[in-house]
JSON list of N, CA and C in Angstrom, two decimals:
[
{"chain": "A", "resi": 1, "resn": "MET", "atom": "N", "xyz": [72.83, -316.21, -0.72]},
{"chain": "A", "resi": 1, "resn": "MET", "atom": "CA", "xyz": [71.92, -315.83, -1.92]},
{"chain": "A", "resi": 1, "resn": "MET", "atom": "C", "xyz": [71.87, -314.28, -2.83]},
{"chain": "A", "resi": 2, "resn": "LYS", "atom": "N", "xyz": [72.43, -313.86, -3.59]},
{"chain": "A", "resi": 2, "resn": "LYS", "atom": "CA", "xyz": [72.49, -312.67, -4.16]},
{"chain": "A", "resi": 2, "resn": "LYS", "atom": "C", "xyz": [71.37, -311.75, -4.52]},
{"chain": "A", "resi": 3, "resn": "ARG", "atom": "N", "xyz": [70.57, -312.41, -5.03]},
{"chain": "A", "resi": 3, "resn": "ARG", "atom": "CA", "xyz": [69.40, -311.77, -5.46]},
{"chain": "A", "resi": 3, "resn": "ARG", "atom": "C", "xyz": [68.04, -312.36, -5.17]},
{"chain": "A", "resi": 4, "resn": "PHE", "atom": "N", "xyz": [67.97, -312.47, -4.09]},
{"chain": "A", "resi": 4, "resn": "PHE", "atom": "CA", "xyz": [66.62, -313.15, -3.38]},
{"chain": "A", "resi": 4, "resn": "PHE", "atom": "C", "xyz": [65.40, -312.11, -3.73]},
{"chain": "A", "resi": 5, "resn": "ARG", "atom": "N", "xyz": [64.40, -313.01, -4.35]},
{"chain": "A", "resi": 5, "resn": "ARG", "atom": "CA", "xyz": [63.24, -312.21, -4.23]},
{"chain": "A", "resi": 5, "resn": "ARG", "atom": "C", "xyz": [61.90, -313.16, -4.62]},
{"chain": "A", "resi": 6, "resn": "LEU", "atom": "N", "xyz": [60.94, -312.51, -4.51]},
{"chain": "A", "resi": 6, "resn": "LEU", "atom": "CA", "xyz": [59.42, -313.22, -4.10]},
{"chain": "A", "resi": 6, "resn": "LEU", "atom": "C", "xyz": [58.38, -312.64, -5.25]},
{"chain": "A", "resi": 7, "resn": "GLU", "atom": "N", "xyz": [57.91, -313.53, -6.19]},
{"chain": "A", "resi": 7, "resn": "GLU", "atom": "CA", "xyz": [56.52, -313.26, -7.07]},
{"chain": "A", "resi": 7, "resn": "GLU", "atom": "C", "xyz": [55.54, -313.80, -6.26]},
{"chain": "A", "resi": 8, "resn": "GLN", "atom": "N", "xyz": [54.30, -313.11, -5.92]},
{"chain": "A", "resi": 8, "resn": "GLN", "atom": "CA", "xyz": [53.17, -313.55, -5.27]},
{"chain": "A", "resi": 8, "resn": "GLN", "atom": "C", "xyz": [52.11, -313.10, -6.13]},
{"chain": "A", "resi": 9, "resn": "ARG", "atom": "N", "xyz": [51.14, -314.08, -6.29]},
{"chain": "A", "resi": 9, "resn": "ARG", "atom": "CA", "xyz": [50.14, -313.83, -7.62]},
{"chain": "A", "resi": 9, "resn": "ARG", "atom": "C", "xyz": [48.72, -314.47, -6.70]},
{"chain": "A", "resi": 10, "resn": "VAL", "atom": "N", "xyz": [47.73, -313.67, -6.97]},
{"chain": "A", "resi": 10, "resn": "VAL", "atom": "CA", "xyz": [46.26, -314.13, -6.54]},
{"chain": "A", "resi": 10, "resn": "VAL", "atom": "C", "xyz": [45.47, -314.11, -7.45]},
{"chain": "A", "resi": 11, "resn": "PHE", "atom": "N", "xyz": [44.79, -315.74, -7.72]},
{"chain": "A", "resi": 11, "resn": "PHE", "atom": "CA", "xyz": [44.01, -316.13, -8.63]},
{"chain": "A", "resi": 11, "resn": "PHE", "atom": "C", "xyz": [42.57, -316.44, -8.27]},
{"chain": "A", "resi": 12, "resn": "PHE", "atom": "N", "xyz": [41.57, -315.91, -9.19]},
{"chain": "A", "resi": 12, "resn": "PHE", "atom": "CA", "xyz": [40.37, -315.97, -9.24]},
{"chain": "A", "resi": 12, "resn": "PHE", "atom": "C", "xyz": [39.60, -316.79, -10.03]},
{"chain": "A", "resi": 13, "resn": "LYS", "atom": "N", "xyz": [39.41, -318.02, -10.08]},
{"chain": "A", "resi": 13, "resn": "LYS", "atom": "CA", "xyz": [38.79, -319.34, -10.96]},
{"chain": "A", "resi": 13, "resn": "LYS", "atom": "C", "xyz": [39.72, -319.31, -11.99]},
{"chain": "A", "resi": 14, "resn": "GLY", "atom": "N", "xyz": [40.82, -319.24, -11.60]},
{"chain": "A", "resi": 14, "resn": "GLY", "atom": "CA", "xyz": [42.13, -319.40, -12.48]},
{"chain": "A", "resi": 14, "resn": "GLY", "atom": "C", "xyz": [42.69, -318.10, -13.34]},
{"chain": "A", "resi": 15, "resn": "GLU", "atom": "N", "xyz": [42.16, -317.06, -13.03]},
{"chain": "A", "resi": 15, "resn": "GLU", "atom": "CA", "xyz": [42.44, -315.82, -13.87]},
{"chain": "A", "resi": 15, "resn": "GLU", "atom": "C", "xyz": [43.11, -314.95, -12.60]},
{"chain": "A", "resi": 16, "resn": "CYS", "atom": "N", "xyz": [44.72, -314.57, -13.01]},
{"chain": "A", "resi": 16, "resn": "CYS", "atom": "CA", "xyz": [45.12, -313.76, -12.19]},
{"chain": "A", "resi": 16, "resn": "CYS", "atom": "C", "xyz": [44.84, -312.33, -11.90]},
{"chain": "A", "resi": 17, "resn": "LEU", "atom": "N", "xyz": [44.28, -311.73, -10.62]},
{"chain": "A", "resi": 17, "resn": "LEU", "atom": "CA", "xyz": [43.79, -310.91, -10.40]},
{"chain": "A", "resi": 17, "resn": "LEU", "atom": "C", "xyz": [44.40, -309.62, -9.79]},
{"chain": "A", "resi": 18, "resn": "GLU", "atom": "N", "xyz": [45.73, -310.03, -9.15]},
{"chain": "A", "resi": 18, "resn": "GLU", "atom": "CA", "xyz": [46.64, -309.12, -8.56]},
{"chain": "A", "resi": 18, "resn": "GLU", "atom": "C", "xyz": [47.94, -310.01, -8.72]},
{"chain": "A", "resi": 19, "resn": "GLU", "atom": "N", "xyz": [49.27, -309.09, -8.62]},
{"chain": "A", "resi": 19, "resn": "GLU", "atom": "CA", "xyz": [50.63, -309.82, -8.63]},
{"chain": "A", "resi": 19, "resn": "GLU", "atom": "C", "xyz": [51.30, -308.73, -8.08]},
{"chain": "A", "resi": 20, "resn": "TRP", "atom": "N", "xyz": [52.17, -309.09, -7.12]},
{"chain": "A", "resi": 20, "resn": "TRP", "atom": "CA", "xyz": [53.38, -308.24, -6.45]},
{"chain": "A", "resi": 20, "resn": "TRP", "atom": "C", "xyz": [54.76, -309.25, -6.81]},
{"chain": "A", "resi": 21, "resn": "PHE", "atom": "N", "xyz": [55.57, -308.03, -6.80]},
{"chain": "A", "resi": 21, "resn": "PHE", "atom": "CA", "xyz": [57.33, -308.36, -6.99]},
{"chain": "A", "resi": 21, "resn": "PHE", "atom": "C", "xyz": [57.67, -308.09, -5.87]},
{"chain": "A", "resi": 22, "resn": "PHE", "atom": "N", "xyz": [58.78, -308.61, -5.22]},
{"chain": "A", "resi": 22, "resn": "PHE", "atom": "CA", "xyz": [59.21, -308.13, -4.18]},
{"chain": "A", "resi": 22, "resn": "PHE", "atom": "C", "xyz": [61.08, -308.62, -4.05]},
{"chain": "A", "resi": 23, "resn": "GLU", "atom": "N", "xyz": [61.97, -307.41, -4.27]},
{"chain": "A", "resi": 23, "resn": "GLU", "atom": "CA", "xyz": [63.30, -307.81, -4.41]},
{"chain": "A", "resi": 23, "resn": "GLU", "atom": "C", "xyz": [63.97, -307.80, -3.15]},
{"chain": "A", "resi": 24, "resn": "PHE", "atom": "N", "xyz": [64.50, -308.77, -2.25]},
{"chain": "A", "resi": 24, "resn": "PHE", "atom": "CA", "xyz": [64.96, -308.61, -1.22]},
{"chain": "A", "resi": 24, "resn": "PHE", "atom": "C", "xyz": [66.52, -308.36, -1.28]},
{"chain": "A", "resi": 25, "resn": "GLY", "atom": "N", "xyz": [67.34, -308.81, -2.42]},
{"chain": "A", "resi": 25, "resn": "GLY", "atom": "CA", "xyz": [68.74, -308.43, -2.61]},
{"chain": "A", "resi": 25, "resn": "GLY", "atom": "C", "xyz": [69.25, -309.67, -2.02]},
{"chain": "A", "resi": 26, "resn": "TYR", "atom": "N", "xyz": [70.72, -309.25, -1.41]},
{"chain": "A", "resi": 26, "resn": "TYR", "atom": "CA", "xyz": [71.84, -310.02, -1.18]},
{"chain": "A", "resi": 26, "resn": "TYR", "atom": "C", "xyz": [71.18, -310.53, 0.48]},
{"chain": "A", "resi": 27, "resn": "VAL", "atom": "N", "xyz": [71.51, -311.91, 0.55]},
{"chain": "A", "resi": 27, "resn": "VAL", "atom": "CA", "xyz": [70.87, -312.90, 1.91]},
{"chain": "A", "resi": 27, "resn": "VAL", "atom": "C", "xyz": [72.21, -313.02, 2.76]},
{"chain": "A", "resi": 28, "resn": "ILE", "atom": "N", "xyz": [72.38, -312.81, 4.04]},
{"chain": "A", "resi": 28, "resn": "ILE", "atom": "CA", "xyz": [73.70, -313.23, 4.69]},
{"chain": "A", "resi": 28, "resn": "ILE", "atom": "C", "xyz": [73.61, -314.69, 4.75]},
{"chain": "A", "resi": 29, "resn": "PRO", "atom": "N", "xyz": [74.57, -315.41, 4.48]},
{"chain": "A", "resi": 29, "resn": "PRO", "atom": "CA", "xyz": [74.57, -317.18, 4.51]},
{"chain": "A", "resi": 29, "resn": "PRO", "atom": "C", "xyz": [74.63, -317.49, 6.11]},
{"chain": "A", "resi": 30, "resn": "GLY", "atom": "N", "xyz": [73.55, -318.52, 6.39]},
{"chain": "A", "resi": 30, "resn": "GLY", "atom": "CA", "xyz": [73.29, -318.84, 7.76]},
{"chain": "A", "resi": 30, "resn": "GLY", "atom": "C", "xyz": [72.70, -317.96, 8.42]},
{"chain": "A", "resi": 31, "resn": "SER", "atom": "N", "xyz": [71.98, -316.78, 7.72]},
{"chain": "A", "resi": 31, "resn": "SER", "atom": "CA", "xyz": [70.79, -315.85, 8.80]},
{"chain": "A", "resi": 31, "resn": "SER", "atom": "C", "xyz": [69.62, -316.28, 8.32]},
{"chain": "A", "resi": 32, "resn": "THR", "atom": "N", "xyz": [68.96, -315.81, 9.83]},
{"chain": "A", "resi": 32, "resn": "THR", "atom": "CA", "xyz": [67.51, -315.91, 9.93]},
{"chain": "A", "resi": 32, "resn": "THR", "atom": "C", "xyz": [66.88, -314.50, 9.39]},
{"chain": "A", "resi": 33, "resn": "ASN", "atom": "N", "xyz": [66.06, -314.73, 8.58]},
{"chain": "A", "resi": 33, "resn": "ASN", "atom": "CA", "xyz": [65.19, -313.67, 8.16]},
{"chain": "A", "resi": 33, "resn": "ASN", "atom": "C", "xyz": [63.71, -313.68, 8.24]},
{"chain": "A", "resi": 34, "resn": "THR", "atom": "N", "xyz": [62.94, -312.73, 8.51]},
{"chain": "A", "resi": 34, "resn": "THR", "atom": "CA", "xyz": [61.20, -312.45, 8.41]},
{"chain": "A", "resi": 34, "resn": "THR", "atom": "C", "xyz": [60.96, -311.89, 7.41]},
{"chain": "A", "resi": 35, "resn": "TRP", "atom": "N", "xyz": [60.07, -312.10, 7.08]},
{"chain": "A", "resi": 35, "resn": "TRP", "atom": "CA", "xyz": [59.16, -311.15, 6.06]},
{"chain": "A", "resi": 35, "resn": "TRP", "atom": "C", "xyz": [57.59, -310.92, 6.59]},
{"chain": "A", "resi": 36, "resn": "GLN", "atom": "N", "xyz": [57.10, -309.74, 5.96]},
{"chain": "A", "resi": 36, "resn": "GLN", "atom": "CA", "xyz": [55.74, -309.31, 6.45]},
{"chain": "A", "resi": 36, "resn": "GLN", "atom": "C", "xyz": [55.07, -308.44, 5.31]},
{"chain": "A", "resi": 37, "resn": "ASN", "atom": "N", "xyz": [53.93, -308.90, 4.89]},
{"chain": "A", "resi": 37, "resn": "ASN", "atom": "CA", "xyz": [53.42, -308.06, 4.15]},
{"chain": "A", "resi": 37, "resn": "ASN", "atom": "C", "xyz": [51.75, -307.56, 4.81]},
{"chain": "A", "resi": 38, "resn": "VAL", "atom": "N", "xyz": [51.43, -306.52, 4.35]},
{"chain": "A", "resi": 38, "resn": "VAL", "atom": "CA", "xyz": [50.03, -306.00, 4.94]},
{"chain": "A", "resi": 38, "resn": "VAL", "atom": "C", "xyz": [49.22, -305.36, 3.77]},
{"chain": "A", "resi": 39, "resn": "ILE", "atom": "N", "xyz": [48.36, -306.39, 3.34]},
{"chain": "A", "resi": 39, "resn": "ILE", "atom": "CA", "xyz": [47.06, -305.84, 2.51]},
{"chain": "A", "resi": 39, "resn": "ILE", "atom": "C", "xyz": [46.16, -305.40, 2.86]},
{"chain": "A", "resi": 40, "resn": "GLU", "atom": "N", "xyz": [45.80, -304.00, 2.83]},
{"chain": "A", "resi": 40, "resn": "GLU", "atom": "CA", "xyz": [44.82, -303.48, 3.36]},
{"chain": "A", "resi": 40, "resn": "GLU", "atom": "C", "xyz": [42.90, -303.46, 2.28]},
{"chain": "A", "resi": 41, "resn": "ALA", "atom": "N", "xyz": [42.13, -304.12, 2.96]},
{"chain": "A", "resi": 41, "resn": "ALA", "atom": "CA", "xyz": [41.04, -304.77, 2.23]},
{"chain": "A", "resi": 41, "resn": "ALA", "atom": "C", "xyz": [40.27, -303.42, 1.77]},
{"chain": "A", "resi": 42, "resn": "ALA", "atom": "N", "xyz": [39.52, -303.65, 0.60]},
{"chain": "A", "resi": 42, "resn": "ALA", "atom": "CA", "xyz": [38.64, -302.65, -0.25]},
{"chain": "A", "resi": 42, "resn": "ALA", "atom": "C", "xyz": [37.43, -302.02, 0.98]},
{"chain": "A", "resi": 43, "resn": "ALA", "atom": "N", "xyz": [36.76, -301.14, 0.56]},
{"chain": "A", "resi": 43, "resn": "ALA", "atom": "CA", "xyz": [35.70, -300.81, 1.26]},
{"chain": "A", "resi": 43, "resn": "ALA", "atom": "C", "xyz": [34.83, -301.89, 1.20]},
{"chain": "A", "resi": 44, "resn": "SER", "atom": "N", "xyz": [34.02, -302.35, 2.11]},
{"chain": "A", "resi": 44, "resn": "SER", "atom": "CA", "xyz": [32.82, -303.35, 2.14]},
{"chain": "A", "resi": 44, "resn": "SER", "atom": "C", "xyz": [31.84, -303.49, 1.25]},
{"chain": "A", "resi": 45, "resn": "ASP", "atom": "N", "xyz": [31.60, -302.24, 0.54]},
{"chain": "A", "resi": 45, "resn": "ASP", "atom": "CA", "xyz": [30.99, -302.24, -0.62]},
{"chain": "A", "resi": 45, "resn": "ASP", "atom": "C", "xyz": [31.46, -302.88, -2.04]},
{"chain": "A", "resi": 46, "resn": "GLN", "atom": "N", "xyz": [32.48, -302.87, -2.02]},
{"chain": "A", "resi": 46, "resn": "GLN", "atom": "CA", "xyz": [33.54, -303.45, -3.08]},
{"chain": "A", "resi": 46, "resn": "GLN", "atom": "C", "xyz": [34.23, -304.59, -3.01]},
{"chain": "A", "resi": 47, "resn": "MET", "atom": "N", "xyz": [33.80, -305.38, -2.09]},
{"chain": "A", "resi": 47, "resn": "MET", "atom": "CA", "xyz": [34.71, -306.74, -1.72]},
{"chain": "A", "resi": 47, "resn": "MET", "atom": "C", "xyz": [33.57, -307.76, -2.47]},
{"chain": "A", "resi": 48, "resn": "ILE", "atom": "N", "xyz": [34.20, -308.90, -2.49]},
{"chain": "A", "resi": 48, "resn": "ILE", "atom": "CA", "xyz": [33.18, -309.94, -3.07]},
{"chain": "A", "resi": 48, "resn": "ILE", "atom": "C", "xyz": [33.03, -310.85, -2.21]},
{"chain": "A", "resi": 49, "resn": "PRO", "atom": "N", "xyz": [31.73, -311.06, -2.37]},
{"chain": "A", "resi": 49, "resn": "PRO", "atom": "CA", "xyz": [31.23, -311.73, -1.00]},
{"chain": "A", "resi": 49, "resn": "PRO", "atom": "C", "xyz": [32.06, -313.20, -0.82]},
{"chain": "A", "resi": 50, "resn": "SER", "atom": "N", "xyz": [32.19, -313.54, 0.45]},
{"chain": "A", "resi": 50, "resn": "SER", "atom": "CA", "xyz": [33.09, -314.80, 0.52]},
{"chain": "A", "resi": 50, "resn": "SER", "atom": "C", "xyz": [32.10, -316.02, -0.04]},
{"chain": "A", "resi": 51, "resn": "SER", "atom": "N", "xyz": [30.99, -316.18, -0.18]},
{"chain": "A", "resi": 51, "resn": "SER", "atom": "CA", "xyz": [30.49, -317.32, -0.56]},
{"chain": "A", "resi": 51, "resn": "SER", "atom": "C", "xyz": [30.84, -317.64, -2.32]},
{"chain": "A", "resi": 52, "resn": "VAL", "atom": "N", "xyz": [31.00, -316.46, -2.92]},
{"chain": "A", "resi": 52, "resn": "VAL", "atom": "CA", "xyz": [31.50, -316.76, -4.14]},
{"chain": "A", "resi": 52, "resn": "VAL", "atom": "C", "xyz": [33.21, -316.76, -4.27]},
{"chain": "A", "resi": 53, "resn": "LEU", "atom": "N", "xyz": [33.96, -316.39, -3.30]},
{"chain": "A", "resi": 53, "resn": "LEU", "atom": "CA", "xyz": [35.55, -316.25, -3.00]},
{"chain": "A", "resi": 53, "resn": "LEU", "atom": "C", "xyz": [35.80, -317.82, -2.87]},
{"chain": "A", "resi": 54, "resn": "ASN", "atom": "N", "xyz": [34.82, -318.46, -1.73]},
{"chain": "A", "resi": 54, "resn": "ASN", "atom": "CA", "xyz": [35.19, -319.74, -1.04]},
{"chain": "A", "resi": 54, "resn": "ASN", "atom": "C", "xyz": [35.36, -320.84, -2.05]},
{"chain": "A", "resi": 55, "resn": "GLY", "atom": "N", "xyz": [36.76, -321.36, -2.16]},
{"chain": "A", "resi": 55, "resn": "GLY", "atom": "CA", "xyz": [37.23, -322.21, -3.03]},
{"chain": "A", "resi": 55, "resn": "GLY", "atom": "C", "xyz": [37.54, -321.79, -3.99]},
{"chain": "A", "resi": 56, "resn": "ASN", "atom": "N", "xyz": [37.56, -320.70, -4.68]},
{"chain": "A", "resi": 56, "resn": "ASN", "atom": "CA", "xyz": [37.90, -320.18, -5.82]},
{"chain": "A", "resi": 56, "resn": "ASN", "atom": "C", "xyz": [39.02, -319.12, -6.04]},
{"chain": "A", "resi": 57, "resn": "VAL", "atom": "N", "xyz": [39.72, -319.13, -4.65]},
{"chain": "A", "resi": 57, "resn": "VAL", "atom": "CA", "xyz": [40.82, -318.25, -4.81]},
{"chain": "A", "resi": 57, "resn": "VAL", "atom": "C", "xyz": [42.29, -318.87, -4.34]},
{"chain": "A", "resi": 58, "resn": "VAL", "atom": "N", "xyz": [43.24, -318.82, -5.41]},
{"chain": "A", "resi": 58, "resn": "VAL", "atom": "CA", "xyz": [44.27, -319.50, -4.98]},
{"chain": "A", "resi": 58, "resn": "VAL", "atom": "C", "xyz": [45.59, -318.56, -5.11]},
{"chain": "A", "resi": 59, "resn": "ILE", "atom": "N", "xyz": [46.46, -318.37, -4.02]},
{"chain": "A", "resi": 59, "resn": "ILE", "atom": "CA", "xyz": [47.54, -317.48, -3.79]},
{"chain": "A", "resi": 59, "resn": "ILE", "atom": "C", "xyz": [48.73, -318.31, -4.18]},
{"chain": "A", "resi": 60, "resn": "GLU", "atom": "N", "xyz": [49.54, -317.95, -4.92]},
{"chain": "A", "resi": 60, "resn": "GLU", "atom": "CA", "xyz": [50.88, -318.57, -5.21]},
{"chain": "A", "resi": 60, "resn": "GLU", "atom": "C", "xyz": [52.07, -317.73, -4.95]},
{"chain": "A", "resi": 61, "resn": "ASN", "atom": "N", "xyz": [52.98, -318.15, -4.28]},
{"chain": "A", "resi": 61, "resn": "ASN", "atom": "CA", "xyz": [54.18, -317.56, -4.08]},
{"chain": "A", "resi": 61, "resn": "ASN", "atom": "C", "xyz": [55.43, -318.36, -4.54]},
{"chain": "A", "resi": 62, "resn": "ALA", "atom": "N", "xyz": [56.04, -317.60, -5.22]},
{"chain": "A", "resi": 62, "resn": "ALA", "atom": "CA", "xyz": [57.29, -318.06, -5.74]},
{"chain": "A", "resi": 62, "resn": "ALA", "atom": "C", "xyz": [58.81, -317.37, -5.27]},
{"chain": "A", "resi": 63, "resn": "PHE", "atom": "N", "xyz": [59.71, -318.36, -4.46]},
{"chain": "A", "resi": 63, "resn": "PHE", "atom": "CA", "xyz": [60.77, -317.62, -4.07]},
{"chain": "A", "resi": 63, "resn": "PHE", "atom": "C", "xyz": [61.84, -317.93, -5.28]},
{"chain": "A", "resi": 64, "resn": "PHE", "atom": "N", "xyz": [62.52, -317.00, -5.89]},
{"chain": "A", "resi": 64, "resn": "PHE", "atom": "CA", "xyz": [63.74, -316.84, -6.58]},
{"chain": "A", "resi": 64, "resn": "PHE", "atom": "C", "xyz": [65.30, -316.39, -5.92]},
{"chain": "A", "resi": 65, "resn": "ASP", "atom": "N", "xyz": [66.50, -317.18, -6.35]},
{"chain": "A", "resi": 65, "resn": "ASP", "atom": "CA", "xyz": [67.66, -316.35, -6.09]},
{"chain": "A", "resi": 65, "resn": "ASP", "atom": "C", "xyz": [68.15, -316.09, -7.68]},
{"chain": "A", "resi": 66, "resn": "GLY", "atom": "N", "xyz": [67.97, -315.09, -8.17]},
{"chain": "A", "resi": 66, "resn": "GLY", "atom": "CA", "xyz": [68.02, -314.36, -9.42]},
{"chain": "A", "resi": 66, "resn": "GLY", "atom": "C", "xyz": [66.99, -315.10, -10.28]},
{"chain": "A", "resi": 67, "resn": "ASN", "atom": "N", "xyz": [67.27, -315.72, -11.19]},
{"chain": "A", "resi": 67, "resn": "ASN", "atom": "CA", "xyz": [66.18, -316.70, -11.87]},
{"chain": "A", "resi": 67, "resn": "ASN", "atom": "C", "xyz": [66.07, -318.07, -11.78]},
{"chain": "A", "resi": 68, "resn": "ASP", "atom": "N", "xyz": [66.98, -318.41, -10.69]},
{"chain": "A", "resi": 68, "resn": "ASP", "atom": "CA", "xyz": [66.75, -319.81, -10.12]},
{"chain": "A", "resi": 68, "resn": "ASP", "atom": "C", "xyz": [65.68, -319.83, -9.14]},
{"chain": "A", "resi": 69, "resn": "GLU", "atom": "N", "xyz": [64.54, -320.79, -9.47]},
{"chain": "A", "resi": 69, "resn": "GLU", "atom": "CA", "xyz": [63.44, -320.90, -8.68]},
{"chain": "A", "resi": 69, "resn": "GLU", "atom": "C", "xyz": [63.87, -321.87, -7.31]},
{"chain": "A", "resi": 70, "resn": "ILE", "atom": "N", "xyz": [63.55, -321.30, -6.31]},
{"chain": "A", "resi": 70, "resn": "ILE", "atom": "CA", "xyz": [63.70, -322.14, -5.19]},
{"chain": "A", "resi": 70, "resn": "ILE", "atom": "C", "xyz": [62.66, -322.75, -4.54]},
{"chain": "A", "resi": 71, "resn": "SER", "atom": "N", "xyz": [61.45, -322.29, -4.18]},
{"chain": "A", "resi": 71, "resn": "SER", "atom": "CA", "xyz": [60.07, -323.09, -3.86]},
{"chain": "A", "resi": 71, "resn": "SER", "atom": "C", "xyz": [59.09, -322.15, -4.55]},
{"chain": "A", "resi": 72, "resn": "ARG", "atom": "N", "xyz": [58.15, -322.96, -4.66]},
{"chain": "A", "resi": 72, "resn": "ARG", "atom": "CA", "xyz": [56.83, -322.22, -4.94]},
{"chain": "A", "resi": 72, "resn": "ARG", "atom": "C", "xyz": [55.79, -323.17, -4.23]},
{"chain": "A", "resi": 73, "resn": "SER", "atom": "N", "xyz": [54.76, -322.23, -3.71]},
{"chain": "A", "resi": 73, "resn": "SER", "atom": "CA", "xyz": [53.52, -322.87, -3.01]},
{"chain": "A", "resi": 73, "resn": "SER", "atom": "C", "xyz": [52.15, -322.22, -3.41]},
{"chain": "A", "resi": 74, "resn": "LYS", "atom": "N", "xyz": [51.29, -322.96, -3.65]},
{"chain": "A", "resi": 74, "resn": "LYS", "atom": "CA", "xyz": [49.86, -322.67, -3.66]},
{"chain": "A", "resi": 74, "resn": "LYS", "atom": "C", "xyz": [49.08, -323.15, -2.97]},
{"chain": "A", "resi": 75, "resn": "VAL", "atom": "N", "xyz": [48.30, -321.81, -2.35]},
{"chain": "A", "resi": 75, "resn": "VAL", "atom": "CA", "xyz": [47.26, -322.13, -1.18]},
{"chain": "A", "resi": 75, "resn": "VAL", "atom": "C", "xyz": [45.74, -321.68, -1.74]},
{"chain": "A", "resi": 76, "resn": "ARG", "atom": "N", "xyz": [44.84, -322.80, -1.49]},
{"chain": "A", "resi": 76, "resn": "ARG", "atom": "CA", "xyz": [43.49, -322.41, -1.87]},
{"chain": "A", "resi": 76, "resn": "ARG", "atom": "C", "xyz": [42.57, -321.97, -0.65]},
{"chain": "A", "resi": 77, "resn": "LEU", "atom": "N", "xyz": [42.13, -320.81, -1.13]},
{"chain": "A", "resi": 77, "resn": "LEU", "atom": "CA", "xyz": [41.41, -320.37, 0.39]},
{"chain": "A", "resi": 77, "resn": "LEU", "atom": "C", "xyz": [39.96, -320.81, 0.42]},
{"chain": "A", "resi": 78, "resn": "PHE", "atom": "N", "xyz": [39.33, -321.26, 1.59]},
{"chain": "A", "resi": 78, "resn": "PHE", "atom": "CA", "xyz": [37.90, -321.70, 1.77]},
{"chain": "A", "resi": 78, "resn": "PHE", "atom": "C", "xyz": [37.61, -320.81, 2.92]},
{"chain": "A", "resi": 79, "resn": "TYR", "atom": "N", "xyz": [36.54, -320.21, 3.21]},
{"chain": "A", "resi": 79, "resn": "TYR", "atom": "CA", "xyz": [35.97, -319.60, 4.36]},
{"chain": "A", "resi": 79, "resn": "TYR", "atom": "C", "xyz": [34.95, -320.41, 4.69]},
{"chain": "A", "resi": 80, "resn": "VAL", "atom": "N", "xyz": [35.41, -320.70, 6.29]},
{"chain": "A", "resi": 80, "resn": "VAL", "atom": "CA", "xyz": [34.41, -321.39, 7.25]},
{"chain": "A", "resi": 80, "resn": "VAL", "atom": "C", "xyz": [33.49, -320.63, 8.32]}
]
């Protein structure tokens, strides 16, 4: 892959609240690669309660090589 990239979006009740775009560039054929991101939480008085977020947050990740979509996943979050 010559232009590997990721688009990540966070939705709350269907509305996009945050989005990030990552460019990885060239990926060596046959290689194994890892990726990690760390998201720091806001202060506790600025957080939305888990009872409100529960079942209403969807994280969507889409991977591309240039403009060609490779995969897309959506995960709905539930707090237990």
